[in-house]
mmCIF file of C-alpha atoms in Angstrom:
data_model
loop_
_atom_site.group_PDB
_atom_site.id
_atom_site.type_symbol
_atom_site.label_atom_id
_atom_site.label_comp_id
_atom_site.label_asym_id
_atom_site.label_seq_id
_atom_site.Cartn_x
_atom_site.Cartn_y
_atom_site.Cartn_z
ATOM 1 C CA MET A 1 0.000 0.000 0.000
ATOM 2 C CA ASP A 2 1.359 3.406 -0.885
ATOM 3 C CA PHE A 3 1.390 6.422 1.443
ATOM 4 C CA THR A 4 -1.733 8.011 -0.115
ATOM 5 C CA SER A 5 -3.781 4.818 0.254
ATOM 6 C CA LEU A 6 -2.571 4.345 3.825
ATOM 7 C CA THR A 7 -3.492 7.947 4.693
ATOM 8 C CA ALA A 8 -6.959 7.550 3.128
ATOM 9 C CA ALA A 9 -7.546 4.317 5.090
ATOM 10 C CA ALA A 10 -6.470 5.981 8.349
ATOM 11 C CA LEU A 11 -8.758 8.968 7.732
ATOM 12 C CA ALA A 12 -11.678 6.654 6.946
ATOM 13 C CA ALA A 13 -11.078 4.769 10.198
ATOM 14 C CA LEU A 14 -10.959 8.031 12.173
ATOM 15 C CA ALA A 15 -14.177 9.227 10.529
ATOM 16 C CA ALA A 16 -15.912 5.976 11.495
ATOM 17 C CA LEU A 17 -14.772 6.361 15.082
ATOM 18 C CA ALA A 18 -15.924 9.985 15.190
ATOM 19 C CA GLY A 19 -19.429 8.905 14.174
ATOM 20 C CA GLY A 20 -19.716 6.465 17.116
ATOM 21 C CA PRO A 21 -20.383 7.188 20.784
ATOM 22 C CA GLN A 22 -18.307 10.020 22.212
ATOM 23 C CA ALA A 23 -15.914 9.334 25.069
ATOM 24 C CA GLY A 24 -17.692 9.725 28.383
ATOM 25 C CA ALA A 25 -21.144 9.679 26.795
ATOM 26 C CA PRO A 26 -23.560 7.005 27.923
ATOM 27 C CA ALA A 27 -24.123 4.166 25.502
ATOM 28 C CA GLU A 28 -27.561 3.959 23.932
ATOM 29 C CA PRO A 29 -29.771 1.111 25.130
ATOM 30 C CA GLY A 30 -28.743 -2.057 23.342
ATOM 31 C CA GLU A 31 -25.281 -0.701 22.497
ATOM 32 C CA THR A 32 -22.149 -2.041 24.013
ATOM 33 C CA GLY A 33 -19.482 0.368 25.119
ATOM 34 C CA THR A 34 -17.085 1.163 27.880
ATOM 35 C CA ALA A 35 -18.674 4.482 28.863
ATOM 36 C CA ALA A 36 -20.610 4.271 32.126
ATOM 37 C CA LYS A 37 -23.923 6.081 32.363
ATOM 38 C CA PRO A 38 -23.535 8.986 34.827
ATOM 39 C CA ILE A 39 -25.668 8.783 37.957
ATOM 40 C CA ALA A 40 -28.440 11.369 37.715
ATOM 41 C CA HIS A 41 -29.152 11.288 41.472
ATOM 42 C CA ASP A 42 -25.973 11.976 43.448
ATOM 43 C CA LEU A 43 -26.195 13.968 46.691
ATOM 44 C CA ARG A 44 -24.015 15.036 49.617
ATOM 45 C CA ILE A 45 -26.073 15.663 52.766
ATOM 46 C CA THR A 46 -24.592 17.585 55.702
ATOM 47 C CA VAL A 47 -26.597 17.759 58.935
ATOM 48 C CA SER A 48 -25.919 19.521 62.203
ATOM 49 C CA GLU A 49 -28.383 18.745 64.981
ATOM 50 C CA ASP A 50 -27.288 21.783 67.007
ATOM 51 C CA GLY A 51 -26.712 24.095 64.032
ATOM 52 C CA SER A 52 -22.923 24.280 64.424
ATOM 53 C CA ARG A 53 -20.327 23.265 61.868
ATOM 54 C CA SER A 54 -18.252 21.474 64.497
ATOM 55 C CA SER A 55 -21.021 18.932 65.154
ATOM 56 C CA SER A 56 -22.018 18.370 61.526
ATOM 57 C CA ARG A 57 -21.817 15.042 59.773
ATOM 58 C CA THR A 58 -21.906 14.377 56.049
ATOM 59 C CA HIS A 59 -23.264 11.405 54.109
ATOM 60 C CA THR A 60 -23.407 10.623 50.422
ATOM 61 C CA LEU A 61 -26.474 9.234 48.682
ATOM 62 C CA THR A 62 -26.942 7.960 45.167
ATOM 63 C CA CYS A 63 -30.198 6.612 43.763
ATOM 64 C CA GLU A 64 -30.786 4.457 40.691
ATOM 65 C CA PRO A 65 -28.708 2.565 41.730
ATOM 66 C CA THR A 66 -28.895 3.071 45.496
ATOM 67 C CA GLY A 67 -25.509 3.700 47.075
ATOM 68 C CA GLY A 68 -23.368 5.956 49.198
ATOM 69 C CA ASP A 69 -22.817 5.866 52.945
ATOM 70 C CA HIS A 70 -26.200 7.275 53.989
ATOM 71 C CA PRO A 71 -27.478 5.171 56.943
ATOM 72 C CA GLN A 72 -30.951 4.767 55.381
ATOM 73 C CA ALA A 73 -30.068 4.937 51.687
ATOM 74 C CA GLU A 74 -32.893 2.750 50.357
ATOM 75 C CA ALA A 75 -35.611 4.523 52.347
ATOM 76 C CA ALA A 76 -34.142 7.935 51.455
ATOM 77 C CA CYS A 77 -34.170 7.084 47.748
ATOM 78 C CA GLU A 78 -37.777 5.869 48.043
ATOM 79 C CA VAL A 79 -38.822 9.264 49.471
ATOM 80 C CA LEU A 80 -36.967 11.250 46.806
ATOM 81 C CA LEU A 81 -38.015 9.059 43.880
ATOM 82 C CA GLY A 82 -41.614 9.076 45.144
ATOM 83 C CA ALA A 83 -41.533 12.881 45.127
ATOM 84 C CA ASN A 84 -40.288 12.708 41.522
ATOM 85 C CA THR A 85 -43.260 10.542 40.585
ATOM 86 C CA ARG A 86 -45.661 13.047 42.161
ATOM 87 C CA GLY A 87 -43.895 15.996 40.541
ATOM 88 C CA ALA A 88 -42.929 17.431 43.932
ATOM 89 C CA ASP A 89 -39.667 19.339 44.393
ATOM 90 C CA LEU A 90 -38.502 18.584 47.917
ATOM 91 C CA PHE A 91 -35.435 20.780 47.375
ATOM 92 C CA ALA A 92 -37.429 23.950 46.625
ATOM 93 C CA PRO A 93 -37.213 26.671 49.278
ATOM 94 C CA VAL A 94 -40.276 28.057 51.031
ATOM 95 C CA GLY A 95 -41.662 30.892 48.919
ATOM 96 C CA PRO A 96 -40.963 34.434 50.179
ATOM 97 C CA GLU A 97 -44.693 35.264 50.465
ATOM 98 C CA THR A 98 -45.623 32.048 52.308
ATOM 99 C CA MET A 99 -47.229 32.586 55.703
ATOM 100 C CA CYS A 100 -45.711 30.240 58.276
ATOM 101 C CA THR A 101 -46.513 29.530 61.888
ATOM 102 C CA GLN A 102 -44.018 31.078 64.272
ATOM 103 C CA GLN A 103 -42.893 27.971 66.094
ATOM 104 C CA HIS A 104 -39.359 26.812 66.627
ATOM 105 C CA GLY A 105 -38.426 23.205 65.879
ATOM 106 C CA GLY A 106 -34.894 23.306 67.224
ATOM 107 C CA PRO A 107 -31.492 24.484 66.003
ATOM 108 C CA ALA A 108 -30.838 21.700 63.450
ATOM 109 C CA THR A 109 -29.617 22.688 59.990
ATOM 110 C CA ALA A 110 -28.898 20.717 56.834
ATOM 111 C CA THR A 111 -27.442 21.306 53.399
ATOM 112 C CA VAL A 112 -28.010 19.080 50.382
ATOM 113 C CA VAL A 113 -25.764 19.569 47.347
ATOM 114 C CA GLY A 114 -25.178 17.521 44.228
ATOM 115 C CA ARG A 115 -27.356 16.444 41.312
ATOM 116 C CA TRP A 116 -30.959 15.276 41.181
ATOM 117 C CA ASN A 117 -32.464 14.257 37.834
ATOM 118 C CA GLY A 118 -29.104 15.358 36.428
ATOM 119 C CA GLU A 119 -29.753 18.953 37.567
ATOM 120 C CA PRO A 120 -27.669 20.784 40.192
ATOM 121 C CA VAL A 121 -29.068 20.914 43.721
ATOM 122 C CA HIS A 122 -28.078 23.272 46.519
ATOM 123 C CA ALA A 123 -30.741 23.310 49.207
ATOM 124 C CA THR A 124 -30.593 24.404 52.827
ATOM 125 C CA PHE A 125 -32.955 23.241 55.554
ATOM 126 C CA SER A 126 -33.695 24.439 59.080
ATOM 127 C CA ARG A 127 -36.477 24.140 61.633
ATOM 128 C CA THR A 128 -36.990 27.855 62.297
ATOM 129 C CA ASN A 129 -40.749 28.029 61.619
ATOM 130 C CA GLY A 130 -43.732 25.835 60.744
ATOM 131 C CA CYS A 131 -43.003 25.876 57.003
ATOM 132 C CA GLU A 132 -39.354 24.927 57.469
ATOM 133 C CA ILE A 133 -40.295 22.196 59.954
ATOM 134 C CA ALA A 134 -42.772 20.738 57.439
ATOM 135 C CA ARG A 135 -40.185 20.973 54.656
ATOM 136 C CA TRP A 136 -37.610 19.142 56.826
ATOM 137 C CA ASP A 137 -40.124 16.487 57.886
ATOM 138 C CA ALA A 138 -41.008 15.822 54.228
ATOM 139 C CA MET A 139 -37.325 14.919 53.678
ATOM 140 C CA VAL A 140 -37.167 12.279 56.457
ATOM 141 C CA PRO A 141 -35.301 9.833 56.170
ATOM 142 C CA VAL A 142 -33.073 11.778 53.753
ATOM 143 C CA LEU A 143 -32.651 14.115 56.724
ATOM 144 C CA PRO A 144 -32.833 12.662 60.242
ATOM 145 C CA SER A 145 -36.099 12.852 62.145
ATOM 146 C CA MET A 146 -36.039 15.623 64.721
ATOM 147 C CA ALA A 147 -39.315 14.575 66.368
ATOM 148 C CA ALA A 148 -37.650 14.608 69.805
ATOM 149 C CA GLN A 149 -36.566 18.256 69.361
ATOM 150 C CA PRO A 150 -38.530 20.942 71.213
ATOM 151 C CA SER A 151 -41.277 22.618 69.233
#
């Protein structure tokens, strides 16, 4: 084979590769490939029961498939995936015009960061009023139950 034919064959091979799955992209169903499908539900949950950084603890949680070091990973994923099915956004903050009861549910705070449905999440939780308490409680067992905290 001469140089021109060898160059043409190499370019044809490169063009065929360029038309296939891109590196890092998930393979289509039924395709084989080495690229792993990225996890669309991947969260880091930091909770402080007394509201201080020094007492906080952090857990990871992945869903579909369930994983991470969260102590109740399967139950937490069930809550979050159930909210997906209902179209609820458990990460959404309380609206600025929402009227909330003025009760205090304790000093606990939590932050959830990562990806849910492939979208970025950065949500903060507290128990500073009735709306925030209800929002926290809707996230149990993603967040720990604070039922024993003063109200």
